[in-house]
JSON list of C-alpha atoms and ligand atoms in Angstrom, two decimals:
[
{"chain": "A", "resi": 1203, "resn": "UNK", "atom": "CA", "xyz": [107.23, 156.70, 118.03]},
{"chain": "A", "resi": 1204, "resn": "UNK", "atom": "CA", "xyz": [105.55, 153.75, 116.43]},
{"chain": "A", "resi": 1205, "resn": "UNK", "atom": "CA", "xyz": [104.30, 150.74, 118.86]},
{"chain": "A", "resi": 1206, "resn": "UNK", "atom": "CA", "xyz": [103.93, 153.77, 121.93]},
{"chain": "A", "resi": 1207, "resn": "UNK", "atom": "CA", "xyz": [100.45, 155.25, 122.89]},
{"chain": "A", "resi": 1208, "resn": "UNK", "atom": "CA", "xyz": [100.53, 158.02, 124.89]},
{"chain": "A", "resi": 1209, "resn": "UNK", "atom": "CA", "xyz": [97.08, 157.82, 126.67]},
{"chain": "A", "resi": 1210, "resn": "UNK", "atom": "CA", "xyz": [95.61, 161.23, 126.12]},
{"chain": "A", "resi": 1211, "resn": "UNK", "atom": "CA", "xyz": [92.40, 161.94, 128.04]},
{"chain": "A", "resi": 1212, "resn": "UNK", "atom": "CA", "xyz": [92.03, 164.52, 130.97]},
{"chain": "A", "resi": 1213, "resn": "UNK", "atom": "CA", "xyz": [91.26, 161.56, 133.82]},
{"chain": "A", "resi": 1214, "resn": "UNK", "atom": "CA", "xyz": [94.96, 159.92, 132.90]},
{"chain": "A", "resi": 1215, "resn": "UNK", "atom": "CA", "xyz": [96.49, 163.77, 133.33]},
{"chain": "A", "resi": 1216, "resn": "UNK", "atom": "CA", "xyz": [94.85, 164.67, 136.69]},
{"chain": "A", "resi": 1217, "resn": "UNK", "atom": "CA", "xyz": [95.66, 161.57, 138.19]},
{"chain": "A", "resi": 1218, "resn": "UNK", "atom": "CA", "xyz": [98.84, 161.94, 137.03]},
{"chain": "A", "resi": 1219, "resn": "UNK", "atom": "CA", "xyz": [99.33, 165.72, 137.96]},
{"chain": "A", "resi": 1220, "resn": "UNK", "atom": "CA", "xyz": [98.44, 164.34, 141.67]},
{"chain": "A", "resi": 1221, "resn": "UNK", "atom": "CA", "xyz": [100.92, 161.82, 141.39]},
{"chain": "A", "resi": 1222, "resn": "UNK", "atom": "CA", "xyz": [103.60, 164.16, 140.24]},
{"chain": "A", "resi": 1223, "resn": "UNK", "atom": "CA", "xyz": [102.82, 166.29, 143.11]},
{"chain": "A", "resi": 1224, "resn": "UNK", "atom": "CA", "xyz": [105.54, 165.63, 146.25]},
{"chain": "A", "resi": 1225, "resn": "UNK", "atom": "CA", "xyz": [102.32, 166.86, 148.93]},
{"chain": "A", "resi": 1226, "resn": "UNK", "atom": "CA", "xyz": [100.80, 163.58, 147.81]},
{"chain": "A", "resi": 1227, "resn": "UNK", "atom": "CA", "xyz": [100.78, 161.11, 150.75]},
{"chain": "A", "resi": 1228, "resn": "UNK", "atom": "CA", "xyz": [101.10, 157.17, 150.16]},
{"chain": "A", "resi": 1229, "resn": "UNK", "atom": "CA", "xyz": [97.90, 156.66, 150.63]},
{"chain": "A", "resi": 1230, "resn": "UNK", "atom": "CA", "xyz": [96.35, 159.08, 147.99]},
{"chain": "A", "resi": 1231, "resn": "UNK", "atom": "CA", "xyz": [99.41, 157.62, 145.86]},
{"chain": "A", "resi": 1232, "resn": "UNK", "atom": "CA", "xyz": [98.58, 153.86, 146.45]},
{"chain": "A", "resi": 1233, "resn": "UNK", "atom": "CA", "xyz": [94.80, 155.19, 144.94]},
{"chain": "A", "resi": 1234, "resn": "UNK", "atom": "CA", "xyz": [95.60, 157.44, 142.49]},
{"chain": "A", "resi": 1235, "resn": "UNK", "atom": "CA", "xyz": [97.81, 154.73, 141.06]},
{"chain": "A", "resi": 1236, "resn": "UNK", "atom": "CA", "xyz": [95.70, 152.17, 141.36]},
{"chain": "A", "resi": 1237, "resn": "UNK", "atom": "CA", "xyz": [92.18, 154.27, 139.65]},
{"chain": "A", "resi": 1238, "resn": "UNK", "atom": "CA", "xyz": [94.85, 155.37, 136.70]},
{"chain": "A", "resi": 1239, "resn": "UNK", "atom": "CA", "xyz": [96.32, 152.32, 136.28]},
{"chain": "A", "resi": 1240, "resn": "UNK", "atom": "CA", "xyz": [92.91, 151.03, 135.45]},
{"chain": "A", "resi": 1241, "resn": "UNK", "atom": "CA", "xyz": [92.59, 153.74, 132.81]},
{"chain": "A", "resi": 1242, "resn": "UNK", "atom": "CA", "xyz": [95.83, 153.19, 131.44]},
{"chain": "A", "resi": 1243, "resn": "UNK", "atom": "CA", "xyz": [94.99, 149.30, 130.90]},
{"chain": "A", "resi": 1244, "resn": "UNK", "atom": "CA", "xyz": [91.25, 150.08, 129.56]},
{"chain": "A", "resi": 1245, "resn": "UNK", "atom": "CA", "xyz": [92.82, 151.50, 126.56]},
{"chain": "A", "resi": 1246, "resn": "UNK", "atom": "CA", "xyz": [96.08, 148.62, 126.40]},
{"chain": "A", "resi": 1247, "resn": "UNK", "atom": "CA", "xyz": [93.21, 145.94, 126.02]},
{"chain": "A", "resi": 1248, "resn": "UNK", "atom": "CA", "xyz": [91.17, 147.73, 124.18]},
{"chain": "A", "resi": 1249, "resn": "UNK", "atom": "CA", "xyz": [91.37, 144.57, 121.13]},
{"chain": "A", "resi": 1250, "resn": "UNK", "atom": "CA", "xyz": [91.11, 141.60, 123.38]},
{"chain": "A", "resi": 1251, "resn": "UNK", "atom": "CA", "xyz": [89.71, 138.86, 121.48]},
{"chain": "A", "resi": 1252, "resn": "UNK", "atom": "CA", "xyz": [86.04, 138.03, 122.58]},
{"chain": "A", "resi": 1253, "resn": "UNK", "atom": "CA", "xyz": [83.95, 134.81, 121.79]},
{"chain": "A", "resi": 1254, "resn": "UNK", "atom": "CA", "xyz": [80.12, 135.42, 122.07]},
{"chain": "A", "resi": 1255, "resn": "UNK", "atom": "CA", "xyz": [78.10, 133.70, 124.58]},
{"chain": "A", "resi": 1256, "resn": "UNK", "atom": "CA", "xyz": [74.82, 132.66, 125.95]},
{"chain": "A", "resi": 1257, "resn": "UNK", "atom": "CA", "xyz": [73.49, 133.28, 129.04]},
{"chain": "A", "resi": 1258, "resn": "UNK", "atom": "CA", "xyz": [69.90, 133.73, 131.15]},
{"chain": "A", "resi": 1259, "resn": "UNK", "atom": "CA", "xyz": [68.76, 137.21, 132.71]},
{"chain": "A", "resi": 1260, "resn": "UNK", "atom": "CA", "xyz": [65.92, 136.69, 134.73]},
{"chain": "A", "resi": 1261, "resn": "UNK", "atom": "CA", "xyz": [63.48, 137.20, 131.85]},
{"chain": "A", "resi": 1262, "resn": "UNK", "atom": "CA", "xyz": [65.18, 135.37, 128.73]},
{"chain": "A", "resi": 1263, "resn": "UNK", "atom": "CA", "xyz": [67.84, 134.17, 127.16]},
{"chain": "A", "resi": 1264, "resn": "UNK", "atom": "CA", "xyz": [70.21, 136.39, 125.59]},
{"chain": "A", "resi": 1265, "resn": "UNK", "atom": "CA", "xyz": [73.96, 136.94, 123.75]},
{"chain": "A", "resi": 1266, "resn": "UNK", "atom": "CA", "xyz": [76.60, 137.45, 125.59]},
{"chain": "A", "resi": 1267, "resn": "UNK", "atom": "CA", "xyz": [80.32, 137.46, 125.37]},
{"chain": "A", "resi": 1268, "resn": "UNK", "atom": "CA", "xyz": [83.22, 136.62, 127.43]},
{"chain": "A", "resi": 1269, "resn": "UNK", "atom": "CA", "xyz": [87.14, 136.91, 126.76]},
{"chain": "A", "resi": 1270, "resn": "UNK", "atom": "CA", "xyz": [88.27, 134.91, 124.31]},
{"chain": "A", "resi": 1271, "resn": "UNK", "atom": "CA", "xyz": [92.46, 134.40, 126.04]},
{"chain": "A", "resi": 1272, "resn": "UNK", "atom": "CA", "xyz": [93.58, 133.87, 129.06]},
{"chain": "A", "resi": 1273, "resn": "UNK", "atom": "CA", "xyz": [94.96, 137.17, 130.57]},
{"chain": "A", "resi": 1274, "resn": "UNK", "atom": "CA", "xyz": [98.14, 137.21, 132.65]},
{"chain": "A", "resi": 1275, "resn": "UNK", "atom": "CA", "xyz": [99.32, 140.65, 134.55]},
{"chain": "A", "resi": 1276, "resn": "UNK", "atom": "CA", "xyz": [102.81, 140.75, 135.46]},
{"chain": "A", "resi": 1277, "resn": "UNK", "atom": "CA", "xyz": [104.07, 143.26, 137.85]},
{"chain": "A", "resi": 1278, "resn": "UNK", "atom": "CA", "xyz": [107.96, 144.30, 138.42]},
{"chain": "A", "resi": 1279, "resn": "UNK", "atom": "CA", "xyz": [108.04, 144.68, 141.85]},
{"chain": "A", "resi": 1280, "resn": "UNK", "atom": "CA", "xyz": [108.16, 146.50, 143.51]},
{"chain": "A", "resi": 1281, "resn": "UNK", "atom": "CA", "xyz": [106.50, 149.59, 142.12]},
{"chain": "A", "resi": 1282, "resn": "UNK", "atom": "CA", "xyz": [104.43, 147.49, 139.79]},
{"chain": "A", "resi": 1283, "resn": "UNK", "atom": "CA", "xyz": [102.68, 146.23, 142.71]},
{"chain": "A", "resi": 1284, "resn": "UNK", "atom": "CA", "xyz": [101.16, 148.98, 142.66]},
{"chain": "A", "resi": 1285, "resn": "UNK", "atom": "CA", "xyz": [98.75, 148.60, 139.72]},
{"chain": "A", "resi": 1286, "resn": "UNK", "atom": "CA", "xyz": [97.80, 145.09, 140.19]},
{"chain": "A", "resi": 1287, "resn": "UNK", "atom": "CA", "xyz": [94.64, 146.18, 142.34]},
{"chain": "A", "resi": 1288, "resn": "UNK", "atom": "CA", "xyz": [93.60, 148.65, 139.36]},
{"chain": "A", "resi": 1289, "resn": "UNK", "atom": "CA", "xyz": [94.52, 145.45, 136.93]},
{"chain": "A", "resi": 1290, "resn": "UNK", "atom": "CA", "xyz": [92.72, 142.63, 138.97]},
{"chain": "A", "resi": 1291, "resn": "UNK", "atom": "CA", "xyz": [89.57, 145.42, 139.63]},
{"chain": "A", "resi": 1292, "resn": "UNK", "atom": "CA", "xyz": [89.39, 145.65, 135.77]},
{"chain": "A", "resi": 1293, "resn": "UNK", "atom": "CA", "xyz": [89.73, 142.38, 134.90]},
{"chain": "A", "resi": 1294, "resn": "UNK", "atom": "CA", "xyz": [88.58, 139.87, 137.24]},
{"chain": "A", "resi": 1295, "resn": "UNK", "atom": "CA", "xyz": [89.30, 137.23, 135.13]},
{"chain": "A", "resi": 1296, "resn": "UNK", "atom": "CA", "xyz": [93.19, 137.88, 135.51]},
{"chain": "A", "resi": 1297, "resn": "UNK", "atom": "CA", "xyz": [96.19, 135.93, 136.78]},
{"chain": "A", "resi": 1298, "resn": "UNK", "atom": "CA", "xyz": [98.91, 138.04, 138.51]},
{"chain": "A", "resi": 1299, "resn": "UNK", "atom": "CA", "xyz": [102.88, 136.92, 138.21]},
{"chain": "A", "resi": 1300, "resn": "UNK", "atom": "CA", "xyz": [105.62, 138.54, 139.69]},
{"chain": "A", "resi": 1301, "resn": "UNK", "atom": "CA", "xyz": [109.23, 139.49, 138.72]},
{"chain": "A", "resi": 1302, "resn": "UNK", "atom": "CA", "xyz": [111.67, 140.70, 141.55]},
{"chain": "A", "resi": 1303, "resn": "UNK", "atom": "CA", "xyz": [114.09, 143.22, 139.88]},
{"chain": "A", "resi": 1304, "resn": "UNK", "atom": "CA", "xyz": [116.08, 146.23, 141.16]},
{"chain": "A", "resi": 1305, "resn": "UNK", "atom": "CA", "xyz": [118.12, 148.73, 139.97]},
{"chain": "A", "resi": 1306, "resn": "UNK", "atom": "CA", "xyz": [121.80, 148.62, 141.24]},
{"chain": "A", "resi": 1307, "resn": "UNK", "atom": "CA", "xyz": [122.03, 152.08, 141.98]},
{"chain": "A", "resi": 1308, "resn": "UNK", "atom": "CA", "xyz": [125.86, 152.86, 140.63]},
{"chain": "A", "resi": 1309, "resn": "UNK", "atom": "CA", "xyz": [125.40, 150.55, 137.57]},
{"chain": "A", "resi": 1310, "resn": "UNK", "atom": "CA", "xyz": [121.73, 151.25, 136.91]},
{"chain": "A", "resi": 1311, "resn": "UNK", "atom": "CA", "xyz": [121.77, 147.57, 135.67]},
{"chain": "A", "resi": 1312, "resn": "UNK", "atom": "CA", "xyz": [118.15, 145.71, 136.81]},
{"chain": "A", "resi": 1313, "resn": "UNK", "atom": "CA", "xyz": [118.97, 142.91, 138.90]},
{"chain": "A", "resi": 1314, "resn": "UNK", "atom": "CA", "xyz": [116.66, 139.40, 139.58]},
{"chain": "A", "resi": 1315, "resn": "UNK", "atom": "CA", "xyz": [115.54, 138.20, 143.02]},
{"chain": "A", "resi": 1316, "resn": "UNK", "atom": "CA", "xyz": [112.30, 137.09, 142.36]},
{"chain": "A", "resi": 1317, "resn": "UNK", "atom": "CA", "xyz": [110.34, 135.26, 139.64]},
{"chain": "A", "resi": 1318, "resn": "UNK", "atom": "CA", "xyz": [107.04, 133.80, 139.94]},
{"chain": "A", "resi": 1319, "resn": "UNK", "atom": "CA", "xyz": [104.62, 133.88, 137.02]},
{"chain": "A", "resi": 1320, "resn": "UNK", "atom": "CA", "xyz": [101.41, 131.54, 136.42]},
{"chain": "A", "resi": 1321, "resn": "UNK", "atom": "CA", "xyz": [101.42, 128.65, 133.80]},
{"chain": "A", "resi": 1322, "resn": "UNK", "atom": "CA", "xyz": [99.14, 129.61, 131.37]},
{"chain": "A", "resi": 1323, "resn": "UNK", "atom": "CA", "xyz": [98.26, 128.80, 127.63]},
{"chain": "A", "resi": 1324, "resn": "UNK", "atom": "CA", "xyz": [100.54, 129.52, 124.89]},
{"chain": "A", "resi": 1325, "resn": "UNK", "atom": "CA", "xyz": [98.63, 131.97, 122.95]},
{"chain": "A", "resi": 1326, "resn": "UNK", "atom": "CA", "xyz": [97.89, 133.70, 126.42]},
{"chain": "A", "resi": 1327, "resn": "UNK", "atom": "CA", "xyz": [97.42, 138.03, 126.03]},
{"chain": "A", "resi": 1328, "resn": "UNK", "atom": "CA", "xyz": [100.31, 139.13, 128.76]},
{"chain": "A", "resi": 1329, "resn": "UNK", "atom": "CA", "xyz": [100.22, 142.66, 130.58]},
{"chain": "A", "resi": 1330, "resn": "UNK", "atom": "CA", "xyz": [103.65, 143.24, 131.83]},
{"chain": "A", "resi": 1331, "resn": "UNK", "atom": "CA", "xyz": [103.00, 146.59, 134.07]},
{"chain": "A", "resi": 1332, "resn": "UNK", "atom": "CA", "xyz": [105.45, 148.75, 136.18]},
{"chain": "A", "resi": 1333, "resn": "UNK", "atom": "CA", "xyz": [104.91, 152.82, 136.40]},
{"chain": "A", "resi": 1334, "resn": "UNK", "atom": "CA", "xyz": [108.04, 153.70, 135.45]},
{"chain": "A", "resi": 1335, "resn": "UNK", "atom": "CA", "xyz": [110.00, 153.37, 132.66]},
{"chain": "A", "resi": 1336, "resn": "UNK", "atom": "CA", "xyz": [113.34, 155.49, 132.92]},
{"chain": "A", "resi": 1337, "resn": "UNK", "atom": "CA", "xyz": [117.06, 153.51, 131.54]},
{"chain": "A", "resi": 1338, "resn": "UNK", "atom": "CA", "xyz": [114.60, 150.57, 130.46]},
{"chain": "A", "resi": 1339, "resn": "UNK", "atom": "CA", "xyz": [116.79, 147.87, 131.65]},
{"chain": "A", "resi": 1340, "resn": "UNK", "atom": "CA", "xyz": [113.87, 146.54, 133.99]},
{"chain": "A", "resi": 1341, "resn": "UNK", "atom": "CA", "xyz": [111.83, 146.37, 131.36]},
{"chain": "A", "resi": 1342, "resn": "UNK", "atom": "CA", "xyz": [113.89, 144.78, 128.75]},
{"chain": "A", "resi": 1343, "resn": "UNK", "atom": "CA", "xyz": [115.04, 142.36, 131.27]},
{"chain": "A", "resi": 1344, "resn": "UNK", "atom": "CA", "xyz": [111.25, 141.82, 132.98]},
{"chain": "A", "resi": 1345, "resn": "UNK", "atom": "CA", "xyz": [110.13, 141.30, 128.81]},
{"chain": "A", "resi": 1346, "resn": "UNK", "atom": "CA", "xyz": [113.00, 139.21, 128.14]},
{"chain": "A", "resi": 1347, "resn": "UNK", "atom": "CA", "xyz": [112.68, 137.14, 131.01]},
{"chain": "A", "resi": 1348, "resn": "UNK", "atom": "CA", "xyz": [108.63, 136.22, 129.86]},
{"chain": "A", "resi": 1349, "resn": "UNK", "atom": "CA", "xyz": [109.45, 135.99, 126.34]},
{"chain": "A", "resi": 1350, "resn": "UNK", "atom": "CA", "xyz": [111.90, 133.41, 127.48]},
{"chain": "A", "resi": 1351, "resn": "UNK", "atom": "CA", "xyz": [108.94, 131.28, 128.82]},
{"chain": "A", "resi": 1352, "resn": "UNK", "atom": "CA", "xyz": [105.85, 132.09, 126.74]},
{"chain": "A", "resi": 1353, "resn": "UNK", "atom": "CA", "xyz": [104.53, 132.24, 123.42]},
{"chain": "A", "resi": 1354, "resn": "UNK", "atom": "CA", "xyz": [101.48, 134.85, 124.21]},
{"chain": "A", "resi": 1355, "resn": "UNK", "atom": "CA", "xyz": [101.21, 137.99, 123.17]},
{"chain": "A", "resi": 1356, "resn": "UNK", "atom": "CA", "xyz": [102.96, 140.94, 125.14]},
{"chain": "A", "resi": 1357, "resn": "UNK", "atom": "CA", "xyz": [102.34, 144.44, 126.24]},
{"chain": "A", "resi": 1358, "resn": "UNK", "atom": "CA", "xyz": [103.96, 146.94, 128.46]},
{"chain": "A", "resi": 1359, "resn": "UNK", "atom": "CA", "xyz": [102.20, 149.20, 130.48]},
{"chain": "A", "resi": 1360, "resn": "UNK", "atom": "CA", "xyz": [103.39, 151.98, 132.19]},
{"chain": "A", "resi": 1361, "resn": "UNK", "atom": "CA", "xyz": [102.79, 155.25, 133.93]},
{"chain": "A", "resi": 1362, "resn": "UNK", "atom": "CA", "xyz": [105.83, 157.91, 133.24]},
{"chain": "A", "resi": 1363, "resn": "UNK", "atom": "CA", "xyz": [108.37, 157.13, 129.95]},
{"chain": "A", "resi": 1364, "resn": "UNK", "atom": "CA", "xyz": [111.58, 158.54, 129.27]},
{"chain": "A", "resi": 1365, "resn": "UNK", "atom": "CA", "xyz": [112.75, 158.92, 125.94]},
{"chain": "A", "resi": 1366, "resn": "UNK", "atom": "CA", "xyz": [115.45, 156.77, 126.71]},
{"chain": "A", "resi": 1367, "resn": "UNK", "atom": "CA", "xyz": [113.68, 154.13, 128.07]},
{"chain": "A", "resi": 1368, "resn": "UNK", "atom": "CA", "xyz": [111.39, 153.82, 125.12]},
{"chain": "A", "resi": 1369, "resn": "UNK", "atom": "CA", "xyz": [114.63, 154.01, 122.93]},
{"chain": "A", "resi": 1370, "resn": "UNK", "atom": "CA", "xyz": [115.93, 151.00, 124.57]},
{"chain": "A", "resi": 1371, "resn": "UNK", "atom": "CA", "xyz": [112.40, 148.98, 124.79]},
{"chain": "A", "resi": 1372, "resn": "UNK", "atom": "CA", "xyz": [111.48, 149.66, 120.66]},
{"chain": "A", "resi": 1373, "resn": "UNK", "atom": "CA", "xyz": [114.86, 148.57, 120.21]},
{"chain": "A", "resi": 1374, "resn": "UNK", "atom": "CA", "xyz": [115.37, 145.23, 122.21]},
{"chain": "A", "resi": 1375, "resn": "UNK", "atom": "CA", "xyz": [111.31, 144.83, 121.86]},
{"chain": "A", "resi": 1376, "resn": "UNK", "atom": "CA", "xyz": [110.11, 145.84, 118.78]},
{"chain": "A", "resi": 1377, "resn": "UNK", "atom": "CA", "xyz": [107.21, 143.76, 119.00]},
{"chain": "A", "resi": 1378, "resn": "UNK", "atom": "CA", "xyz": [106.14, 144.85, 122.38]},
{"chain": "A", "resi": 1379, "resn": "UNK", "atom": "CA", "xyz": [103.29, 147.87, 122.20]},
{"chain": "A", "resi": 1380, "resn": "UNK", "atom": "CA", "xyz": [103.83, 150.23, 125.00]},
{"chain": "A", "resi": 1381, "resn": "UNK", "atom": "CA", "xyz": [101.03, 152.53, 126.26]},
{"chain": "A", "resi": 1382, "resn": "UNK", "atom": "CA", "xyz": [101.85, 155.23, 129.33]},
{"chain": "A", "resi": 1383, "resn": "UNK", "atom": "CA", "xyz": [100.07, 158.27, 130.33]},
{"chain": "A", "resi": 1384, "resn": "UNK", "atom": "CA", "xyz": [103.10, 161.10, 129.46]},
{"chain": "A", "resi": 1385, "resn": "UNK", "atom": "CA", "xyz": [106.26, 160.58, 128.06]},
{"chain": "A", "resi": 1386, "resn": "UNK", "atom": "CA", "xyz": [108.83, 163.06, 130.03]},
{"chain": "A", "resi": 1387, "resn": "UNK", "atom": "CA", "xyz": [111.71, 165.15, 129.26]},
{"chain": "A", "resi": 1388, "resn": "UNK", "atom": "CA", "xyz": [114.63, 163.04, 130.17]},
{"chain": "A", "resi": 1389, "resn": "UNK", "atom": "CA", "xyz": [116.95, 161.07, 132.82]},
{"chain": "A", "resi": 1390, "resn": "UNK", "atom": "CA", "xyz": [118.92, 162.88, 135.25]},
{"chain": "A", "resi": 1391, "resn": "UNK", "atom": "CA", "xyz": [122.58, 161.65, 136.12]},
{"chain": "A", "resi": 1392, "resn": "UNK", "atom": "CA", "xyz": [120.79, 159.18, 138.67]},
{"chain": "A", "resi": 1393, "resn": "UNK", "atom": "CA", "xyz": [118.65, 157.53, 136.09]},
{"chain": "A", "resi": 1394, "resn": "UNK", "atom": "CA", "xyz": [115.98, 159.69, 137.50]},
{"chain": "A", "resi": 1395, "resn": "UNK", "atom": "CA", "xyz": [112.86, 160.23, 135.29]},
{"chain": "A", "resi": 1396, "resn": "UNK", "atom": "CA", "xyz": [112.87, 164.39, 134.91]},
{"chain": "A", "resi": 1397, "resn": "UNK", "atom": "CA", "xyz": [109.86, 165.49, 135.89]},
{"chain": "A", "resi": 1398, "resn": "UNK", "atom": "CA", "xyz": [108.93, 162.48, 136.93]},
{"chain": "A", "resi": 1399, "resn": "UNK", "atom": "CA", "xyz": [107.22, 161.50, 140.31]},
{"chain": "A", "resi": 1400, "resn": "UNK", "atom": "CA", "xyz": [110.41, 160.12, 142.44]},
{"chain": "A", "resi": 1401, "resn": "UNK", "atom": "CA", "xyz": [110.89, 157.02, 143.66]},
{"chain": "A", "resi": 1402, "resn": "UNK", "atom": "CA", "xyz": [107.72, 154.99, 142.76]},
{"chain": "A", "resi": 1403, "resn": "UNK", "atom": "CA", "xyz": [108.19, 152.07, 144.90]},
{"chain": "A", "resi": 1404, "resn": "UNK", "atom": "CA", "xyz": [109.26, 154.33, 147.77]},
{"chain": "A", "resi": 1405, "resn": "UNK", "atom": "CA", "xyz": [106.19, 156.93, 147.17]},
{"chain": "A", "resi": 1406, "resn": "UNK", "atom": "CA", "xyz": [104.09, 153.89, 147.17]},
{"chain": "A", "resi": 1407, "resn": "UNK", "atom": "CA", "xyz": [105.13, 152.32, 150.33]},
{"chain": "A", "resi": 1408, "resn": "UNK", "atom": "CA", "xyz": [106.16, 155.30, 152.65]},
{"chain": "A", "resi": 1409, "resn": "UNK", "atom": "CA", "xyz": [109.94, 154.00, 152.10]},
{"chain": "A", "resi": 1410, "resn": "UNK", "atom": "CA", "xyz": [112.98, 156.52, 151.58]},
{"chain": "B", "resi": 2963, "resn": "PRP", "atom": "C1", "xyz": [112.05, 151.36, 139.63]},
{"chain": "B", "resi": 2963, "resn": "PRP", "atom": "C2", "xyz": [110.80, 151.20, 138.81]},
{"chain": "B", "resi": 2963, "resn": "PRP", "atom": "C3", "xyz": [111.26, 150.35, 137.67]},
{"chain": "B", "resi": 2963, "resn": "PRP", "atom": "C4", "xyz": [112.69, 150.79, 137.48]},
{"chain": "B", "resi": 2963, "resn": "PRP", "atom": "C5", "xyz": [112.77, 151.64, 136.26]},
{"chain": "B", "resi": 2963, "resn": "PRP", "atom": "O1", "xyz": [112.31, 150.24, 140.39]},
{"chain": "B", "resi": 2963, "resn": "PRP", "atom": "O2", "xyz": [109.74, 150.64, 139.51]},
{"chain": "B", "resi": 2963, "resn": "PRP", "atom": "O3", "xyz": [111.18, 148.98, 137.93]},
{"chain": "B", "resi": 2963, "resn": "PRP", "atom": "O4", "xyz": [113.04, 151.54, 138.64]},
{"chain": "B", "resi": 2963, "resn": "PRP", "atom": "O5", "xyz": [114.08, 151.99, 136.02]},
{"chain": "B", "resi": 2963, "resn": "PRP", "atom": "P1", "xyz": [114.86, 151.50, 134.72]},
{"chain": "B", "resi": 2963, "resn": "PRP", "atom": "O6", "xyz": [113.93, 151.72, 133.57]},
{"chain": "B", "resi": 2963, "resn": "PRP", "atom": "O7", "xyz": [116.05, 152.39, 134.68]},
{"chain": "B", "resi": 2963, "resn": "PRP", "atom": "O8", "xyz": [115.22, 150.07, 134.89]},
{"chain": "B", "resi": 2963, "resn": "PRP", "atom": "P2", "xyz": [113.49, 150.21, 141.47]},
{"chain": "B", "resi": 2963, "resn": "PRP", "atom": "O9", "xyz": [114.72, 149.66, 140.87]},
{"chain": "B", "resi": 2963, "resn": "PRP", "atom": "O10", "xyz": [113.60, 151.55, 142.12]},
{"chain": "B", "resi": 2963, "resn": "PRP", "atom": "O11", "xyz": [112.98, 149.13, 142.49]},
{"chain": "B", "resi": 2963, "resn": "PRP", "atom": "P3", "xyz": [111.72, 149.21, 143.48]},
{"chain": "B", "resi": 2963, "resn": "PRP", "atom": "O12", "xyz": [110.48, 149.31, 142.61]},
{"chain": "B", "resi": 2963, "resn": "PRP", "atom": "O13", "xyz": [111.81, 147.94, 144.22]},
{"chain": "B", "resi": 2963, "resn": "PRP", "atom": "O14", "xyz": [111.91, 150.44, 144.34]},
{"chain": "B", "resi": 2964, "resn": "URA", "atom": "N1", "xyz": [112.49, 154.51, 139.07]},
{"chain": "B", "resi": 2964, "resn": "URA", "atom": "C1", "xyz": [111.64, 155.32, 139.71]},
{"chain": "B", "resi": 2964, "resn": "URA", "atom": "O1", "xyz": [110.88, 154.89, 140.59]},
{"chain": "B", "resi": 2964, "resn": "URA", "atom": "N2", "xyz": [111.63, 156.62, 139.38]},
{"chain": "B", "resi": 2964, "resn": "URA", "atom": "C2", "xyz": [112.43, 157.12, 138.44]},
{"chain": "B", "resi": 2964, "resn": "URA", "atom": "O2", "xyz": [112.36, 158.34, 138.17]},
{"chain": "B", "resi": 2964, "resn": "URA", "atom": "C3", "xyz": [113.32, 156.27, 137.79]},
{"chain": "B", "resi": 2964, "resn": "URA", "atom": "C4", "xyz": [113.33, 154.96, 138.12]}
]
């Protein structure tokens, strides 16, 4: 599917295996999630702009470089949480916003209770990251909802993809690039991503 990279290297799939895996405590998952995560966003960014730079080592002066745009993470909590320390540990330099949504569990609609996201510039590069992407309504909301403010440059990051998710995210989104580690089989009559991992938020936070 054009605009989707499937991140295909053998760290992403053993992380990922681990995550899958129900024996997995929180606090392996909270790690896990966290190292892949990291991965995941390594290859998102992989053509941030850089401007070259000078700088001093203790012997001489030398190039450098540092990022040319301001970087903005966005998590949808709650499960996004979850790969804002991965984010922040990759890129220092980040801001982190937040966007309360859940899914209303008959309707499977996403619903707003929280919205805090950093000013930044205009032509800022934005991360929007939550693990799962299953209906897509979070994520076409969550996108929708930034788009509404900003002018920067979005991507979507995320761990497990269902088809239909993806569907609905090329197709509200087109612009949007979307990167994930696997894309799985299909929903369940709960909305459930099949395989999948669960409950994200809920593996993530001992909830349930
Ligand atoms: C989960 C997950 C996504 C959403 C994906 O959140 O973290 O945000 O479901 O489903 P969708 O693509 O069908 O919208 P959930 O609603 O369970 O809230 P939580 O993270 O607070 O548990
Ligand atoms: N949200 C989750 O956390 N898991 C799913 O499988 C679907 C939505």
């Amino acid at each position: 599917m054009t605009g989707v990279t499937v991140v295909d290297h053998p760290l992403v799939a053993r992380h990922l295996s681990v995550l899958r895996d129900r024996a997995t405590p929180s606090s392996d998952f909270r790690r896990r999630l966290s190292d892949v995560s990291m991965l995941l966003l390594f290859e998102a960014l992989r053509d941030l702009r850089v401007r070259e730079d000078q700088l001093d080592t203790p012997l001489e002066t030398t190039g450098g470089m540092r990022l040319a745009d301001e970087i903005v993470v966005i998590a949808i909590l709650r499960a996004g949480l979850g790969m804002t320390d991965g984010a922040l540990r990759l890129i220092p330099e980040a801001r982190v916003g937040h966007l309360g949504l859940y899914r209303d569990e008959e309707s499977l609609q996403p619903v707003g209770y929280y919205e805090s996201v950093p000013r930044h510039a205009a032509d800022a590069e934005i991360v929007v990251v939550d693990p799962m992407l299953a209906t897509g309504g979070s994520a076409v909301n969550a996108v929708s909802r930034v788009k509404r403010d900003t002018s920067g440059r979005l991507r979507f990051v995320c761990l497990v993809a269902a088809p239909e998710g993806l569907a609905a995210m090329r197709e509200a989104h087109p612009d949007v690039p979307i990167w994930c580690a696997a894309i799985d089989r299909q929903l369940d009559e709960r909305g459930y991503i099949r395989p999948g991992l669960g409950d994200a938020g809920d593996r993530i936070f001992g909830t349930e």
